[in-house]
Coordinates of C-alpha atoms in Angstrom, one line a residue:
X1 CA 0.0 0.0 0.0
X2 CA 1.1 3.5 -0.7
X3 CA 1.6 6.4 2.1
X4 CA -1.7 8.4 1.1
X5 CA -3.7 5.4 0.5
X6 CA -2.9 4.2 3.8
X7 CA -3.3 7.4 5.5
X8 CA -7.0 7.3 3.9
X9 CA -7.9 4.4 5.7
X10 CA -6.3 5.5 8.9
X11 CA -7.9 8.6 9.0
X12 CA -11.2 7.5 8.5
X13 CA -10.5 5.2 11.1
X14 CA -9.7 7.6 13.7
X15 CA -12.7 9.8 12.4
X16 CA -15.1 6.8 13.4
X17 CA -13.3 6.5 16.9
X18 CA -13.8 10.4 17.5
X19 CA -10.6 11.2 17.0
X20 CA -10.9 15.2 16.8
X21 CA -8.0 15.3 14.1
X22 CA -8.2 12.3 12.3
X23 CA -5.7 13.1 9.3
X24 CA -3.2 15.1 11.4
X25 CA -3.0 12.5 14.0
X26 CA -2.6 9.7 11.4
X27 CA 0.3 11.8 9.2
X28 CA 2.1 11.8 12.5
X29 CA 2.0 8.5 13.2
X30 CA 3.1 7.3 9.6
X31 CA 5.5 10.2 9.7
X32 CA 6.9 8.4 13.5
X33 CA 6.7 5.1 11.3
X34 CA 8.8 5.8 8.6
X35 CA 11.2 8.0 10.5
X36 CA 10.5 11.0 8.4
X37 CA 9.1 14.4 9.3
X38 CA 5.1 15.1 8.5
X39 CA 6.5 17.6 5.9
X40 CA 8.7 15.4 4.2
X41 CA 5.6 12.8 4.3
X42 CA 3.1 15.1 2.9
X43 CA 5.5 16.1 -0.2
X44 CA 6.0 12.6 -1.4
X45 CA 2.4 10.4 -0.2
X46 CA 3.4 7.6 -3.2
X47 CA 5.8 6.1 -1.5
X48 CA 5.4 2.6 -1.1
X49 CA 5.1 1.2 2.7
X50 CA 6.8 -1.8 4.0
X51 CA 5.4 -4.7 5.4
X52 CA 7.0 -4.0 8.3
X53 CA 6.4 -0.1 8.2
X54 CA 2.4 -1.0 7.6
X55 CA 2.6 -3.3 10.7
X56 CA 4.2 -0.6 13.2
X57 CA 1.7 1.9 11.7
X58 CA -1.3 -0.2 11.8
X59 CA -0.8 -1.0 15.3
X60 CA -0.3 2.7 16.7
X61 CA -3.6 3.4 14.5
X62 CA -5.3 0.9 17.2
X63 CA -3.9 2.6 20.0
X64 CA -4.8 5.9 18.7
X65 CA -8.5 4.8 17.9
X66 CA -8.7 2.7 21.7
X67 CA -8.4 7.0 21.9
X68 CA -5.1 6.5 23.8
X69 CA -3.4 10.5 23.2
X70 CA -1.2 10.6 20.4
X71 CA 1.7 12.2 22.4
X72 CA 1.9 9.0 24.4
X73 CA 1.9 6.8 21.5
X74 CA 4.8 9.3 19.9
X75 CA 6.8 9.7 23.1
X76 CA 7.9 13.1 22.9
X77 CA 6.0 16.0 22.5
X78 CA 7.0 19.7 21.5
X79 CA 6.9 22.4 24.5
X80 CA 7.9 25.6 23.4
X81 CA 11.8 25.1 22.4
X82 CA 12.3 21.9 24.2
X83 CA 10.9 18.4 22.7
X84 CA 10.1 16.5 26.1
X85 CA 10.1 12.7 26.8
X86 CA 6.0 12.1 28.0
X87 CA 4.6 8.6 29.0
X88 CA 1.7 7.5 31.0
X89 CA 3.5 8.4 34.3
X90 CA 2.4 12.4 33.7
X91 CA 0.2 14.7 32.2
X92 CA 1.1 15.9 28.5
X93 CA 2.4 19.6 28.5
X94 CA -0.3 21.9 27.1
X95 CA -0.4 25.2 24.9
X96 CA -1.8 26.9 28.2
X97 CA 1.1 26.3 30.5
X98 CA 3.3 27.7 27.5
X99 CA 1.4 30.9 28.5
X100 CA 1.6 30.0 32.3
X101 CA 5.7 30.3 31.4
X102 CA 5.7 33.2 29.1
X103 CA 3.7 35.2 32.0
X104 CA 6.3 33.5 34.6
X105 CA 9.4 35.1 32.3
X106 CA 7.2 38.2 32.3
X107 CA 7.2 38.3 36.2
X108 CA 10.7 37.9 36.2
X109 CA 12.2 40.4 33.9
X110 CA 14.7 42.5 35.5
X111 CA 15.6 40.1 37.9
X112 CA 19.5 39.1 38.3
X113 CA 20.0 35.0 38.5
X114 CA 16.4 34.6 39.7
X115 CA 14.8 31.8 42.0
X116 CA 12.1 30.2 41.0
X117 CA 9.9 27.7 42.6
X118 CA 8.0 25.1 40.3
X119 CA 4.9 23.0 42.4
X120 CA 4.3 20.2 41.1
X121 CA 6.8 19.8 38.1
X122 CA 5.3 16.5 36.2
X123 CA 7.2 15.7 32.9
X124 CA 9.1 18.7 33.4
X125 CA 7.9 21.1 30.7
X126 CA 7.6 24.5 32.9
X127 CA 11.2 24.2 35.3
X128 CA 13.7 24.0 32.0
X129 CA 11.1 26.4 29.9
X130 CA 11.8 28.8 32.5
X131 CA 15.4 27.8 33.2
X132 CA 16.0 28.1 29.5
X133 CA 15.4 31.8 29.2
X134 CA 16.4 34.2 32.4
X135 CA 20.0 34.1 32.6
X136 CA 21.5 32.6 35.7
X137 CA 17.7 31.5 36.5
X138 CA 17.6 28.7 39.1
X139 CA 14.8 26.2 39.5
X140 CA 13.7 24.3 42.1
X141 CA 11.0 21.5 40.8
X142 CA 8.8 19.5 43.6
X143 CA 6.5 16.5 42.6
X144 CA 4.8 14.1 45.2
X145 CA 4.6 11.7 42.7
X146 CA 8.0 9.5 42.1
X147 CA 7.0 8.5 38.5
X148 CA 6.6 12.5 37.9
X149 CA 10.1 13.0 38.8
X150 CA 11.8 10.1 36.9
X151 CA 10.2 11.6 33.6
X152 CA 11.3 15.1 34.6
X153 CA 14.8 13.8 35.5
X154 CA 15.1 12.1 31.8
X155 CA 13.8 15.8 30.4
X156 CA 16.3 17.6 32.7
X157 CA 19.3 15.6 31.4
X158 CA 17.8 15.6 27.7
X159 CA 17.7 19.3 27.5
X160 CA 20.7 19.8 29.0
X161 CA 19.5 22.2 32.3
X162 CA 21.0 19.8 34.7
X163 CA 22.4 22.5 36.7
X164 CA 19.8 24.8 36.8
X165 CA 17.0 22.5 37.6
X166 CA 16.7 21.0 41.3
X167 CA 14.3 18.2 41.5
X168 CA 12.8 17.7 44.9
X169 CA 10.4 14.8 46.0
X170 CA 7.4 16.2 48.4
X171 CA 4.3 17.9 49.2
X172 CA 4.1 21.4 47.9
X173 CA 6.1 23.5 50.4
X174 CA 7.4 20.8 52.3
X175 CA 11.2 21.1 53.4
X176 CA 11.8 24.7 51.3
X177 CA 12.6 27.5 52.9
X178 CA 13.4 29.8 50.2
X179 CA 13.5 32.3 49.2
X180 CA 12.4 32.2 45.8
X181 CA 11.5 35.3 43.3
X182 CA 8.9 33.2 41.9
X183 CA 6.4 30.1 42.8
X184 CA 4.6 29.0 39.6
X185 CA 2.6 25.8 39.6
X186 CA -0.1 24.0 37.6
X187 CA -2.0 22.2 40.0
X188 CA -4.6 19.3 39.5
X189 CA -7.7 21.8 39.2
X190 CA -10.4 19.3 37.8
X191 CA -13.1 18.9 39.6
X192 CA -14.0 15.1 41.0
X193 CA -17.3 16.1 40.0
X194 CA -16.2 16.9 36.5
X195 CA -14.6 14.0 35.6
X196 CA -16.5 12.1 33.4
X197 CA -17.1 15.3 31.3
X198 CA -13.2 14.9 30.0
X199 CA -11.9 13.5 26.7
X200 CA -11.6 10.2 27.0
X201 CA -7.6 10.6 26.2
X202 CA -7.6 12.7 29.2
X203 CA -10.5 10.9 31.6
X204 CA -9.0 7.3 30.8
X205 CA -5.1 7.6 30.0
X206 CA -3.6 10.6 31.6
X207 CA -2.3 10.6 35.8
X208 CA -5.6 11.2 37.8
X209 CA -3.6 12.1 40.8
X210 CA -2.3 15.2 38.2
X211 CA -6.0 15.9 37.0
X212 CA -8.5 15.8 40.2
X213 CA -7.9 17.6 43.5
X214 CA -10.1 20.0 45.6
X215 CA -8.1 22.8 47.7
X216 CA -4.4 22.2 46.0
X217 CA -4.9 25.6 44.7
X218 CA -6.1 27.3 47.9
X219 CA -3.4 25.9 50.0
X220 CA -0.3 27.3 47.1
X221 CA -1.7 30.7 47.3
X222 CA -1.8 30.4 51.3
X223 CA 1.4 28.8 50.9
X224 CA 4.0 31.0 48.9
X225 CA 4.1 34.1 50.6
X226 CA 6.7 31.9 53.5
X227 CA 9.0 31.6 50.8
X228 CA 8.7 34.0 48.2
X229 CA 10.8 37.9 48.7
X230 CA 8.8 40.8 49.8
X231 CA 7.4 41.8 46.2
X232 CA 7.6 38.0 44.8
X233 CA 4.8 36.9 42.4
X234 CA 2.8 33.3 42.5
X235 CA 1.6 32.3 39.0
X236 CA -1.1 29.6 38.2
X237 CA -2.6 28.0 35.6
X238 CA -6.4 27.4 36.7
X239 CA -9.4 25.7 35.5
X240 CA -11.5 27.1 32.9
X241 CA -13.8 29.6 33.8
X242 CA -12.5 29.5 37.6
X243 CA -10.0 32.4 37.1
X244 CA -12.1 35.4 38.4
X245 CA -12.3 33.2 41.6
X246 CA -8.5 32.7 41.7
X247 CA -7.8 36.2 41.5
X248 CA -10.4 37.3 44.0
X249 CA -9.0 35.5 46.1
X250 CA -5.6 36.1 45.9
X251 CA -6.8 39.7 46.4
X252 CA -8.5 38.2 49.4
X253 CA -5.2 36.8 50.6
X254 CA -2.8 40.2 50.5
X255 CA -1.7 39.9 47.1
X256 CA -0.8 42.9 45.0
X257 CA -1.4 43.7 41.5
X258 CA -2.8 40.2 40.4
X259 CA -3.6 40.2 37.0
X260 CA -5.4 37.6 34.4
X261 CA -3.9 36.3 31.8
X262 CA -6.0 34.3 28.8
X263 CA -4.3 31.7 27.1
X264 CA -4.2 31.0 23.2
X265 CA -7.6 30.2 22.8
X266 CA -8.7 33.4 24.2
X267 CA -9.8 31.7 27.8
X268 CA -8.6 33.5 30.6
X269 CA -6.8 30.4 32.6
X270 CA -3.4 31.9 34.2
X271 CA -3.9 33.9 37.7
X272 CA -0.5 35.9 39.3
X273 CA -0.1 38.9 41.7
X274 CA 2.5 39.9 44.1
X275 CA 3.0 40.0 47.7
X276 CA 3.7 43.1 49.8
X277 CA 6.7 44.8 49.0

């Protein structure tokens, strides 16, 4: 079977499974197949497949339609500059915590060899986005969850910020004294409630532990003025349509000049403000 007549068939596989991109998902995974970018795939779709080739791709079209998320079935996935290992073991980074980081680099211009604290650093996509940039920045990661950690450690080393990003096993706060310029974190936000509303790629395959909690936001924003500077800023990404809530009450809560951010799709979804100077 040729490329094109192959994707065809996958596509209109996917589409029947629900798939909400059908033809990009399956040019990816024949692109991952035949070790060859999508570009390079789309300019030459006559190309015969191998038997073998047609195996590996048939068999990550199943996984894809079972509606497990394509970045898991890749293995990497693209977060601003950095192309991260993700698996199973952690939630798969998101165009919104791009924003979440550009608003964190925001908060930090001016500083000198900033600090930053990162709650809750899963596969490791916002600690070495935000390592990458500020020069001199140093990061200090936290995760509760071991799994978490190991990706992140395999992302540290990959992208080379081994010195600039501290892992740190624990509970949010736990064991740090500080003092850090900056605490940023995307905490589990979703509702228990709201759970079987998610995408099945999300509902079914991603961490729960990383998806559902009640009060991890509260107790941050109670949390980070101990160890952030006088003047410091908290950032947060938050659930949608929650962020007017956030940012009352980190107005609530002493904080200074907190400001909503919307992320690409317009949504307003990242919360930050200042404490006292």
């Amino acid at each position: 079977m040729r490329a094109r007549e192959a994707l065809d068939v996958a596509a209109g596989e996917l589409a029947d499974a629900g798939c909400r991109s059908p033809r990009v998902d399956a040019e990816w995974l024949l692109a991952e197949a035949l070790s060859v970018s999508r570009s390079a795939l789309q300019a030459d779709g006559t190309r015969e497949l191998s038997p073998e080739i047609a195996a590996d791709f048939r068999r990550a079209i199943a996984r894809r339609a079972a509606r497990e998320p394509l970045a898991y079935i890749l293995g990497e996935w693209g977060f601003r500059r950095l192309e991260l290992r993700v698996d199973s073991r952690v939630l798969i980074p998101r165009p919104e915590t791009e924003v979440l980081v550009e608003r964190s680099l925001a908060l930090l211009a001016g500083i000198d060899r900033p600090r930053v604290l990162d709650i809750g650093v899963g596969s490791g996509a916002t600690a070495p986005a935000i390592a990458d940039e500020p020069e001199g920045a140093q990061v200090v990661a936290t995760d509760r969850s071991a799994d978490a950690l190991a990706v992140a450690e395999e992302n540290r080393a990959k992208v080379g910020l081994d010195g600039r990003v501290e892992l740190v096993e624990g509970e949010l706060f736990a064991g740090l004294a500080g003092p850090f310029d900056l605490v940023v974190s995307n905490p589990p936000y979703v509702d228990p409630a709201d759970l079987d509303t998610l995408d099945p790629e999300v509902r079914d395959y991603e961490p729960r532990e990383a998806l559902v909690a009640t009060g991890v936001t509260e107790a941050i924003a109670a949390g980070a003025p101990d160890v952030l500077v006088a003047g410091g800023a908290l950032a947060l990404e938050v659930a949608e349509g929650k962020a007017a809530e956030v940012a009352a009450m980190l107005d609530e809560g002493g904080y200074e000049e907190v400001t909503v951010t919307r992320d690409l799709a317009g949504r307003e979804r990242i919360v930050d403000g200042r404490t006292r100077r």
